[in-house]
Coordinates of C-alpha atoms and ligand atoms in Angstrom, one line a residue:
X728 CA 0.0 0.0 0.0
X729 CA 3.0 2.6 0.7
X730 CA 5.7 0.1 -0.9
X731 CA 6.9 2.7 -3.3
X732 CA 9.6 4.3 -1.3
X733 CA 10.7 1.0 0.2
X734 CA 13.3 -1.2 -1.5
X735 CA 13.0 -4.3 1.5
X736 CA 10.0 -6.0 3.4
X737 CA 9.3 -5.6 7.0
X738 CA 11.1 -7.6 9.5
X739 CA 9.2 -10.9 10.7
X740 CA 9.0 -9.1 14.1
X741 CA 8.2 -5.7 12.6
X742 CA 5.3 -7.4 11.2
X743 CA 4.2 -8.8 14.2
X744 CA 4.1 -5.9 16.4
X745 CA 2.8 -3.9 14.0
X746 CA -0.1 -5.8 12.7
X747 CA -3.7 -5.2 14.3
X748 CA -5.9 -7.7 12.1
X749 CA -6.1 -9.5 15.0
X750 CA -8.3 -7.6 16.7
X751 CA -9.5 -4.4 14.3
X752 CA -10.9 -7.1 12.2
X753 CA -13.8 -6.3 14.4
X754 CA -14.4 -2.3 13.0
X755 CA -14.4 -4.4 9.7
X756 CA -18.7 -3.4 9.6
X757 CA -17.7 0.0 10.5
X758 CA -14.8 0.1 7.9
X759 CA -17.4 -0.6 5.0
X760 CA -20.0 1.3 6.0
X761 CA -17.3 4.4 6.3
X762 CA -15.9 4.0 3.0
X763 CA -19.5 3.7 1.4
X764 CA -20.2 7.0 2.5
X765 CA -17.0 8.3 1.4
X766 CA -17.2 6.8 -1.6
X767 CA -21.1 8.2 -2.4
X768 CA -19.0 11.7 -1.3
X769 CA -16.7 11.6 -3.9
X770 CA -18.7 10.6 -6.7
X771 CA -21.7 13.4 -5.9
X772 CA -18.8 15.6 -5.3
X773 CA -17.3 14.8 -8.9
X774 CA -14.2 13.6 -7.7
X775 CA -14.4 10.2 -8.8
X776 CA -16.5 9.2 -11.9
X777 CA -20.1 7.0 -11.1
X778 CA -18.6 3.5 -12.7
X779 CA -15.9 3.8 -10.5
X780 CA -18.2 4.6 -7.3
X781 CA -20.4 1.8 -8.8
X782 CA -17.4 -0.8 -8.6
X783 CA -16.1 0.5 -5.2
X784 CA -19.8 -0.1 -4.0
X785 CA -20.6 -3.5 -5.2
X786 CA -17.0 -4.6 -4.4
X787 CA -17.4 -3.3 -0.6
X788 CA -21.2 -5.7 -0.3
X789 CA -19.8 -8.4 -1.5
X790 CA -16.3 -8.0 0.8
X791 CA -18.8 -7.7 3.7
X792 CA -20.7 -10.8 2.7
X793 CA -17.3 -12.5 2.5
X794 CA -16.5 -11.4 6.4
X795 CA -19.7 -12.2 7.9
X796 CA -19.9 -15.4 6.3
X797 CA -16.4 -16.3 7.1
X798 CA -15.3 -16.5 3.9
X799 CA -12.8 -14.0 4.0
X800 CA -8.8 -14.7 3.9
X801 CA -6.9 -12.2 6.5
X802 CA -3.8 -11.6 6.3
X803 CA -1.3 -10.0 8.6
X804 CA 0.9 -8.9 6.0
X805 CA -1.9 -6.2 5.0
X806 CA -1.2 -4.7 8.8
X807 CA -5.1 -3.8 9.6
X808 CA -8.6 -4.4 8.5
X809 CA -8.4 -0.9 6.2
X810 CA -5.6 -2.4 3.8
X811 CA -7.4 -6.1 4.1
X812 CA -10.4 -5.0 3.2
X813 CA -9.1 -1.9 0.2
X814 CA -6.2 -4.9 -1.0
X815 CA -9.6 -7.1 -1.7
X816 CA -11.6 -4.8 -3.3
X817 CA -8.4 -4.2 -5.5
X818 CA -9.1 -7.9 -6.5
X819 CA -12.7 -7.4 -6.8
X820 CA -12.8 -3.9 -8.4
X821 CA -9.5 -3.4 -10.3
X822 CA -8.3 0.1 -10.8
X823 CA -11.2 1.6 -9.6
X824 CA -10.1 0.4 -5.9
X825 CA -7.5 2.5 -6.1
X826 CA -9.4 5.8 -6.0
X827 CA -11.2 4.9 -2.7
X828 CA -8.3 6.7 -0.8
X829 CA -8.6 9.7 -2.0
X830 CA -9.1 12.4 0.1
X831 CA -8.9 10.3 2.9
X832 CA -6.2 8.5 5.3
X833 CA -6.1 5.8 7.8
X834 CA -5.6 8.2 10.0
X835 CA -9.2 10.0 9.9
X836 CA -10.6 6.1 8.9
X837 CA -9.7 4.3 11.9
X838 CA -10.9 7.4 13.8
X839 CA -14.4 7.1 12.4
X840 CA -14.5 3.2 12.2
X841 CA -14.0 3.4 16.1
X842 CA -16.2 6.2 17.0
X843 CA -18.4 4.4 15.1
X844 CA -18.0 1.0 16.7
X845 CA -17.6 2.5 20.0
X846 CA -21.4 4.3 19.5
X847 CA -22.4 0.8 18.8
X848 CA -21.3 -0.4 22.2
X849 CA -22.8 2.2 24.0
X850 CA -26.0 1.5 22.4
X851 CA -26.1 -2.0 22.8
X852 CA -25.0 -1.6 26.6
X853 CA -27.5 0.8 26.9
X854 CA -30.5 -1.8 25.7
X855 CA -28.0 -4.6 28.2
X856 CA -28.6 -1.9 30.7
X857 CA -33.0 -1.6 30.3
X858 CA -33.3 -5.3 30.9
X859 CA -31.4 -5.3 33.7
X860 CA -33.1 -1.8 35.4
X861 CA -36.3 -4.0 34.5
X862 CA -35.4 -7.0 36.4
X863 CA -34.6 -4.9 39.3
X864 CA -37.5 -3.1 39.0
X865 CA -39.8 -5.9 39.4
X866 CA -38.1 -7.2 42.8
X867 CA -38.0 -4.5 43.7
X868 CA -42.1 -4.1 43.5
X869 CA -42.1 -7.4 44.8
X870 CA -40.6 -6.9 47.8
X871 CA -41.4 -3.2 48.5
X872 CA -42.5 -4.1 52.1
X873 CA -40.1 -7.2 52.8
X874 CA -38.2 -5.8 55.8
X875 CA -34.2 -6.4 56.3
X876 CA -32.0 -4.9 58.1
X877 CA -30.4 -1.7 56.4
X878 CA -26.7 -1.7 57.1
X879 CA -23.6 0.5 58.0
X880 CA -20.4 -0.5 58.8
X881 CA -21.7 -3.7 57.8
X882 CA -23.5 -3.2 61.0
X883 CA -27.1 -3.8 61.4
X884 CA -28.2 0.0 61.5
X885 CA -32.0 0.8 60.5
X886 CA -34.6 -1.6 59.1
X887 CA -35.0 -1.0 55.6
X888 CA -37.3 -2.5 52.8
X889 CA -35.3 -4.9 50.2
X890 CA -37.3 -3.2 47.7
X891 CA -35.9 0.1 48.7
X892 CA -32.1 -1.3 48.8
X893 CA -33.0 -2.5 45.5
X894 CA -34.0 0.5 44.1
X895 CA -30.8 2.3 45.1
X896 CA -29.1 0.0 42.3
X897 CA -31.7 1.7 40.2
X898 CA -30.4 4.9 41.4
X899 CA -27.1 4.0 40.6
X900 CA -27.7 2.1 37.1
X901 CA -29.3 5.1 35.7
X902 CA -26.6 7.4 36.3
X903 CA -25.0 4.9 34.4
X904 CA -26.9 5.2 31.4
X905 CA -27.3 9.1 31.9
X906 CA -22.8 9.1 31.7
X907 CA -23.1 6.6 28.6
X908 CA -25.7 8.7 27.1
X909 CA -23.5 11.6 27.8
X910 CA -20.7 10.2 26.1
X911 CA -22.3 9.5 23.3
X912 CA -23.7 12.3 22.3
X913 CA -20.0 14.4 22.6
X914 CA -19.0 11.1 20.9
X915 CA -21.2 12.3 17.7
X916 CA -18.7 14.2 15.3
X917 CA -17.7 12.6 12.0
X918 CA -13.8 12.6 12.0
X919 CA -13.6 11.8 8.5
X920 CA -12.5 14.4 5.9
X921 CA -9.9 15.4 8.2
X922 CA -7.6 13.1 6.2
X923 CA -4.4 12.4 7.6
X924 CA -4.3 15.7 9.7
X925 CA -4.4 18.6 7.6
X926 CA -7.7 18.4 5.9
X927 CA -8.0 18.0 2.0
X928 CA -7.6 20.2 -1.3
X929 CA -10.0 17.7 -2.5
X930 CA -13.8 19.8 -2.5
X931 CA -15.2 17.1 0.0
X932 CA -18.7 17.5 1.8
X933 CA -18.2 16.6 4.8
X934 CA -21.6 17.6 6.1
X935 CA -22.8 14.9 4.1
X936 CA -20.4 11.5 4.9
X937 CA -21.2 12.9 8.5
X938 CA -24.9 12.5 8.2
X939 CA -24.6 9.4 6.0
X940 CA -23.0 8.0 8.7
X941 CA -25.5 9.4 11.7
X942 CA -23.4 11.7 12.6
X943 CA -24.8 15.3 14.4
X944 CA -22.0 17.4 12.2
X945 CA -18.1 17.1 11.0
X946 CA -15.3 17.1 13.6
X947 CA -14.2 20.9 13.3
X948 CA -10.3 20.9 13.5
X949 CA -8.7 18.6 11.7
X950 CA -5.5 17.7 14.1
X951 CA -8.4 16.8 16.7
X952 CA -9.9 14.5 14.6
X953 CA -7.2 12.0 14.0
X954 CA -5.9 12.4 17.4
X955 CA -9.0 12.5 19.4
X956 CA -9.5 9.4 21.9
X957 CA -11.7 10.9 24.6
X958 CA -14.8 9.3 22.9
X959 CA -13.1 5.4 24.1
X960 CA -11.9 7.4 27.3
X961 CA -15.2 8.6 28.1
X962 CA -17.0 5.2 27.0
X963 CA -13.8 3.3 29.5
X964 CA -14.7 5.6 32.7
X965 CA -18.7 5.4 32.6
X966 CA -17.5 2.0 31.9
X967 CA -15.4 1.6 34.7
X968 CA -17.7 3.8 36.9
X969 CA -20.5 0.8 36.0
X970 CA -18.1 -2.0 36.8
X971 CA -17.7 -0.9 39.7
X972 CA -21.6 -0.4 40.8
X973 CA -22.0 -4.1 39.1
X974 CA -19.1 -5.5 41.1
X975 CA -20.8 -3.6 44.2
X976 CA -24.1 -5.4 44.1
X977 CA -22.5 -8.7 43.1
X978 CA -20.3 -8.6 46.7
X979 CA -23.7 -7.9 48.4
X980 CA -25.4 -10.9 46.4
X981 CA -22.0 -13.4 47.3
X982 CA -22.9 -11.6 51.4
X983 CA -26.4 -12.5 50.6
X984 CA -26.9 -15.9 49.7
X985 CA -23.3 -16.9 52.3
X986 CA -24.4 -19.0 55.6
X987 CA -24.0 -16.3 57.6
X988 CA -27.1 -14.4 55.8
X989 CA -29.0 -16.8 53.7
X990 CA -31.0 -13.6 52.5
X991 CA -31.3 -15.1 49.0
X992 CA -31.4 -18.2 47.0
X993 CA -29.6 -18.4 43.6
X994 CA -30.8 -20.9 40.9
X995 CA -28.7 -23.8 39.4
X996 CA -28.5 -21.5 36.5
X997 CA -26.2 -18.7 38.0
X998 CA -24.2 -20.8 40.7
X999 CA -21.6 -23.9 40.4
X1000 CA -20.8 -26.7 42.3
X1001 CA -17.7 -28.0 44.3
X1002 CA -16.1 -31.2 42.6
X1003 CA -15.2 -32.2 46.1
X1004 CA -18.0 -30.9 48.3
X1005 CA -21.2 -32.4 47.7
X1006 CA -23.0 -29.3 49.8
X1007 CA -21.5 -26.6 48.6
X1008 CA -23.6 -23.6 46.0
X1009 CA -21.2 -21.1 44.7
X1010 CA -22.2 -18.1 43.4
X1011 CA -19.6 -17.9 41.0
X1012 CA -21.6 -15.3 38.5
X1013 CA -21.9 -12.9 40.7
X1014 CA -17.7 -13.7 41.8
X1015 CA -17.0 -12.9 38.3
X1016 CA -18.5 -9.7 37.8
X1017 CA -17.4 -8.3 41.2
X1018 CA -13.7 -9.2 40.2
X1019 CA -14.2 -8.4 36.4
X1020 CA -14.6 -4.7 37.4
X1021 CA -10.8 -5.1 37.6
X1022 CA -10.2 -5.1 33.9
X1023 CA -12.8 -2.1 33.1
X1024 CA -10.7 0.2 35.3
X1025 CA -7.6 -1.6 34.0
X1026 CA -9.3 -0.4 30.5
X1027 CA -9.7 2.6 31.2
X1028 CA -5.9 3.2 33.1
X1029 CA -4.4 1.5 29.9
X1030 CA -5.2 3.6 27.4
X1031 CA -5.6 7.0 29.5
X1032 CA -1.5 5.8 30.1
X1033 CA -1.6 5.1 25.8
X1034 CA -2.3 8.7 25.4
X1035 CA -0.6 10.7 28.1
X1036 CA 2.2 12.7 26.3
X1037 CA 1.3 12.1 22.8
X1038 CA 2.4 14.7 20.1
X1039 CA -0.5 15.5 18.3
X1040 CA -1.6 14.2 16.0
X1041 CA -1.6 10.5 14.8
X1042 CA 0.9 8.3 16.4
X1043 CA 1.1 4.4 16.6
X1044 CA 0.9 4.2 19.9
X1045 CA -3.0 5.3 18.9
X1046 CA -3.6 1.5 17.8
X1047 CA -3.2 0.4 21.9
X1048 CA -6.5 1.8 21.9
X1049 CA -8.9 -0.5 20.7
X1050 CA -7.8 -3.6 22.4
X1051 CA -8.8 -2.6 26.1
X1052 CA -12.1 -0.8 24.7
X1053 CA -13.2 -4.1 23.2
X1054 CA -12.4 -6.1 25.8
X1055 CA -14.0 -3.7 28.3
X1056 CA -17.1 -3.6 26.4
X1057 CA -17.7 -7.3 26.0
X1058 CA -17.1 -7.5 29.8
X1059 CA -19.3 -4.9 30.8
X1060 CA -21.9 -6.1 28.4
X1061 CA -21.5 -10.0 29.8
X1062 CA -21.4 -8.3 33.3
X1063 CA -24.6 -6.8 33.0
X1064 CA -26.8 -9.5 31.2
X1065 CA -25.7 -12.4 33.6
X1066 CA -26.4 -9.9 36.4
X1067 CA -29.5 -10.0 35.0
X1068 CA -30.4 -13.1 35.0
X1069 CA -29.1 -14.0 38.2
X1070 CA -31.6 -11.4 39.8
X1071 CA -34.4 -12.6 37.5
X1072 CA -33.9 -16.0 39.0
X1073 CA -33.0 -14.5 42.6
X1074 CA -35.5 -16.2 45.4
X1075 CA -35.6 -14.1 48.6
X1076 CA -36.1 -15.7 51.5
X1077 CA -38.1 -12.7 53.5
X1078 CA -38.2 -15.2 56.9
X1079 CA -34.5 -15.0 57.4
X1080 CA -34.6 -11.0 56.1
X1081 CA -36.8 -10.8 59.2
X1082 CA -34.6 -12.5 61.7
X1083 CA -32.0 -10.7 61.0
X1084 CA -33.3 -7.1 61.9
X1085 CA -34.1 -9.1 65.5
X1086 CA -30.7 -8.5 66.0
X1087 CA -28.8 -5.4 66.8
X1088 CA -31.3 -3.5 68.7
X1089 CA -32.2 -2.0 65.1
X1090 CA -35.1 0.2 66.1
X1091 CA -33.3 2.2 68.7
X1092 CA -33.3 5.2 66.3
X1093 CA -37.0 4.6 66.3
X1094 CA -37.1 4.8 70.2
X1095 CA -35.0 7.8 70.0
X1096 CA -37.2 9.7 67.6
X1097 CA -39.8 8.7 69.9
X1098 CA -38.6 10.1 73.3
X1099 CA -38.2 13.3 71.0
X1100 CA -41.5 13.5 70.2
X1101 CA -43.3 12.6 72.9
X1102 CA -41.6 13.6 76.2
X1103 CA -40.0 16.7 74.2
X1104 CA -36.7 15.6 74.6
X1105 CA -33.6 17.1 72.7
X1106 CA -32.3 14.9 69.8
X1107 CA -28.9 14.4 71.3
X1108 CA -30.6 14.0 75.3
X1109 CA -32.8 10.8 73.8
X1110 CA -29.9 9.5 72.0
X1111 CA -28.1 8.8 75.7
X1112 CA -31.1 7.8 77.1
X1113 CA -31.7 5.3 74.1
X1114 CA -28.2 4.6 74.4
X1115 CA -28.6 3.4 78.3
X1116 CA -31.8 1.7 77.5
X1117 CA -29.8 -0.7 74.9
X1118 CA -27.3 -1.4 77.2
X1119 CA -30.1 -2.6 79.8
X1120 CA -31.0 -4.2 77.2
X1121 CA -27.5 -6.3 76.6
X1122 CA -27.1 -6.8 80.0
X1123 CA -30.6 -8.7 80.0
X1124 CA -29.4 -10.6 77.0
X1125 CA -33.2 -9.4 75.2
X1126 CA -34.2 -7.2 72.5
X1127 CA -35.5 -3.4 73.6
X1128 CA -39.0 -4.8 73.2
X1129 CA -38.5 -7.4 75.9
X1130 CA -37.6 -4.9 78.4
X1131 CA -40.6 -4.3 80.9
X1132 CA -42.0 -0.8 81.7
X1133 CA -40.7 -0.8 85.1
X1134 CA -37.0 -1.8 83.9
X1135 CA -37.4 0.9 81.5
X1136 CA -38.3 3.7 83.5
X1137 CA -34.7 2.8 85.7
X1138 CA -33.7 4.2 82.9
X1139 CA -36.5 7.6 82.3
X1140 CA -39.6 7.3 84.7
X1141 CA -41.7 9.4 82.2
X1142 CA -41.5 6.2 79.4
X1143 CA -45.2 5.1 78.8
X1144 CA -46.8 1.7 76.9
X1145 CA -47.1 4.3 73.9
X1146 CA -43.1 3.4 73.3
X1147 CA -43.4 0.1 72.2
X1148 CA -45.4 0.7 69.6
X1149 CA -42.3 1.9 67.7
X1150 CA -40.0 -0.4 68.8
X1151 CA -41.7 -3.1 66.1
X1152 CA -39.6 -3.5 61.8
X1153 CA -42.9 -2.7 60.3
X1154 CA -44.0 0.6 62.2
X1155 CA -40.4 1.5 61.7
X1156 CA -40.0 1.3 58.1
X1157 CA -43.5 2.3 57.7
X1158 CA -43.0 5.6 59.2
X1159 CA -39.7 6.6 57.4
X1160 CA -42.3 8.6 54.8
X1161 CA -40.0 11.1 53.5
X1162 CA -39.0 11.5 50.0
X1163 CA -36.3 9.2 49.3
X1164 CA -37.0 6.6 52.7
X1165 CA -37.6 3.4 52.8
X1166 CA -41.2 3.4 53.1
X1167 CA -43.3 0.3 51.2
X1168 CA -45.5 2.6 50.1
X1169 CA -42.3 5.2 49.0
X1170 CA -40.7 2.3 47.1
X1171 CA -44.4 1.5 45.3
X1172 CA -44.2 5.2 43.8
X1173 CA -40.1 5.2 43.2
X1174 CA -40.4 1.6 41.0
X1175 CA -43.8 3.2 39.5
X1176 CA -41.6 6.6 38.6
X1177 CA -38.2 4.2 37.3
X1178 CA -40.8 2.1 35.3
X1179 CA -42.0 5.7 33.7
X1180 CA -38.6 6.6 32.9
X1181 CA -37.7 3.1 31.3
X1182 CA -40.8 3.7 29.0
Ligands
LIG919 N1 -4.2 0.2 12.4 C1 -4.0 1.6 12.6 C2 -4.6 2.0 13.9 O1 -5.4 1.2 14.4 C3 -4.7 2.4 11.5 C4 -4.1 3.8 11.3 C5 -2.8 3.7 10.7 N2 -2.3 5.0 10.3 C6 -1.0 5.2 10.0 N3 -0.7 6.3 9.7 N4 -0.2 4.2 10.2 O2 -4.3 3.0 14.5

């Protein structure tokens, strides 16, 4: 392709480091559907005659026939998919091949081949991402009023719905899709046209390849074109960013479904079995995507490290990019769909939920709140006297329910019956009405207002 100032080959080596087929074989739908629109470009544009275009055309269906059928010989002489695919439409199209490259470089090509790949993967982790909101969603409404006890410090803390913990993955997964959707739509200028980093002489319309190609308008400076990566960086850290909410719920599902918890069951489907322990369930799904968060960030620190100090514009180094985006987006997107069907299948076990809050004198809060309202106490002056009932409490070896009346008012003679009535999971997380608490009836109109969003 560039032989004509060479007298030798490449080294065997030089070949091998140098070659990308191996993996940008994958932009190969991209590639085609970039040089189509170039190609309609230049013949509208006068700049290549119509039987030309007309050859270039047929040439690039059938080449793309050839690749998704498997039909098609690679080689990694030809160094990437761009001089695979132009060297076979040389065989295909003759002469006319030739006159694909004008106006145009690899430079601005494998820009726009990836941006365009890279929009693919945000869209199709975006529809990854629905179905697994969805699934969430409805156990979320499932289990708006199963009660559990809400942690901190991995502490029981507060009683909470498992609807409402739930929903905070919702929370979280759609500022996911609100940083992909982001991304994407900066992502949206057409690189190509900027040709290897100048621009053209050619008179190329570069307002229409950009809309051919779904593009919102051309990349305006040239230089940035070629050299820009912050599309994949973008993509890589909402990436990374979702990894790491993923690996998040995935450690609380492995807590979950342990001995220690037995919240929730996971089905055959989603779990493994030891080859030496007969008894043993391992939730190996969810151990996967907890630790496969390591290679998004990994990703993403890769090729932020690729870029760091480049000259502008185009240098090699700029082919280190696609490897860690494709393998971060098929990780993310396998991340996500087994998630989802590991909570599709998820059975929750609301008796052991129960126990649990039974521990940890979990509505002492609500006791607190309680001797604020009704005896008038100050906030912090309830919290010591809660804090004195609890330890009664512990020295008794009972819950703060069990304590009697008289036991209680050792502790504040003006205690009256009225307290227990909040010292009960239900009342508790029944009363935490405000917007964003746990409330069943709160989580009812948050999965009712995701559901709208979804829509
Ligand atoms: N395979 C190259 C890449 O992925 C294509 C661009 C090559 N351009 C060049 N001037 N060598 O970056």
């Amino acid at each position: 392709m560039w032989g004509g100032r060479f007298a030798g080959g490449p080294a065997a080596v030089m070949e091998r480091i140098n070659a990308s087929i191996d993996f940008d074989r994958r932009l190969y739908a991209q590639d085609i559907a970039g040089s189509k629109a170039h190609c309609a470009m230049l013949v509208r544009q006068g700049i290549i005659g119509q039987q030309d275009g007309d050859a270039i055309l047929a040439g690039l269906d059938q080449i793309e026939r050839e690749i998704a059928e498997g039909r098609f010989a690679f080689s990694t002489a030809l160094e990437d998919i761009h001089m695979n695919i132009e060297a076979r439409l040389k065989e295909i199209a003759g002469e006319a091949a030739g006159r694909l490259h004008t106006a145009r470089s690899r430079n601005d090509q494998v820009a726009t081949d990836f941006k365009l790949w890279v929009r693919d993967a945000v869209d199709g982790l975006d529809r990854d991402l629905r179905d697994l909101l969805a699934a969430l969603l409805d156990q979320a409404e499932r289990h708006a009023a199963t009660v559990m006890p809400g942690m901190t410090h991995l502490q029981p803390a507060q009683p909470v719905t498992f609807g409402h913990h739930l929903m905070a993955y919702v929370e979280m997964l759609s500022r996911d899709r609100g940083r992909l959707a982001d991304c994407r739509k900066r992502l949206n200028e057409c690189p190509l046209g900027a040709a290897a980093l100048a621009g053209t002489s050619f008179q190329i319309d570069r307002a229409m390849t950009s809309r051919t190609l779904g593009f919102d308008r051309p990349a305006a400076n040239s230089l940035d074109a070629v050299s820009d990566r912050d599309f994949a960086c973008e993509f890589l850290s909402a990436g990374a960013i979702l990894a790491v909410h993923l690996s998040r719920l995935a450690e609380e599902i492995v807590l979950w479904c342990s001995d220690g918890f037995r919240f929730i069951g996971l089905s055959d489907a989603f779990t493994t079995g030891s080859s030496i322990m007969p008894q043993k369930r391992n939730p190996d799904a969810a151990e996967l995507i907890r630790a496969k968060a390591g290679r998004v960030i990994g990703a993403f620190n890769a090729l932020l490290i690729v870029l760091k100090g480049l000259p502008l514009t185009y240098g090699k180094d700029m082919q280190e990019d696609k490897e860690p985006t494709f393998e971060a987006a098929d990780s993310l997107s396998l991340c996500v769909v087994a998630m989802t069907g590991m909570l599709r299948d998820m059975t929750v076990n609301e008796e052991a939920m129960r126990r649990a809050t039974e521990a940890g004198f979990i509505t002492a809060t609500d006791l607190a709140d309680w001797l604020v309202r009704a005896l008038g106490l100050p906030f912090r002056e309830a919290h010591h006297v809660t804090g004195a009932l609890v330890r009664l409490a512990e020295t008794k070896g009972c819950g703060l329910a069990e304590l009697t009346l008289a036991d209680m008012r050792t502790v504040e003679p003006r205690l009256t019956e009225d307290v227990y009535d909040v010292l009960g999971v239900d009342r508790s997380v029944a009363s935490r009405t405000s917007f964003g608490g746990t409330a069943p009836d709160n989580v009812r109109q948050a999965v009712a207002a995701a559901r709208e969003r979804l829509r």
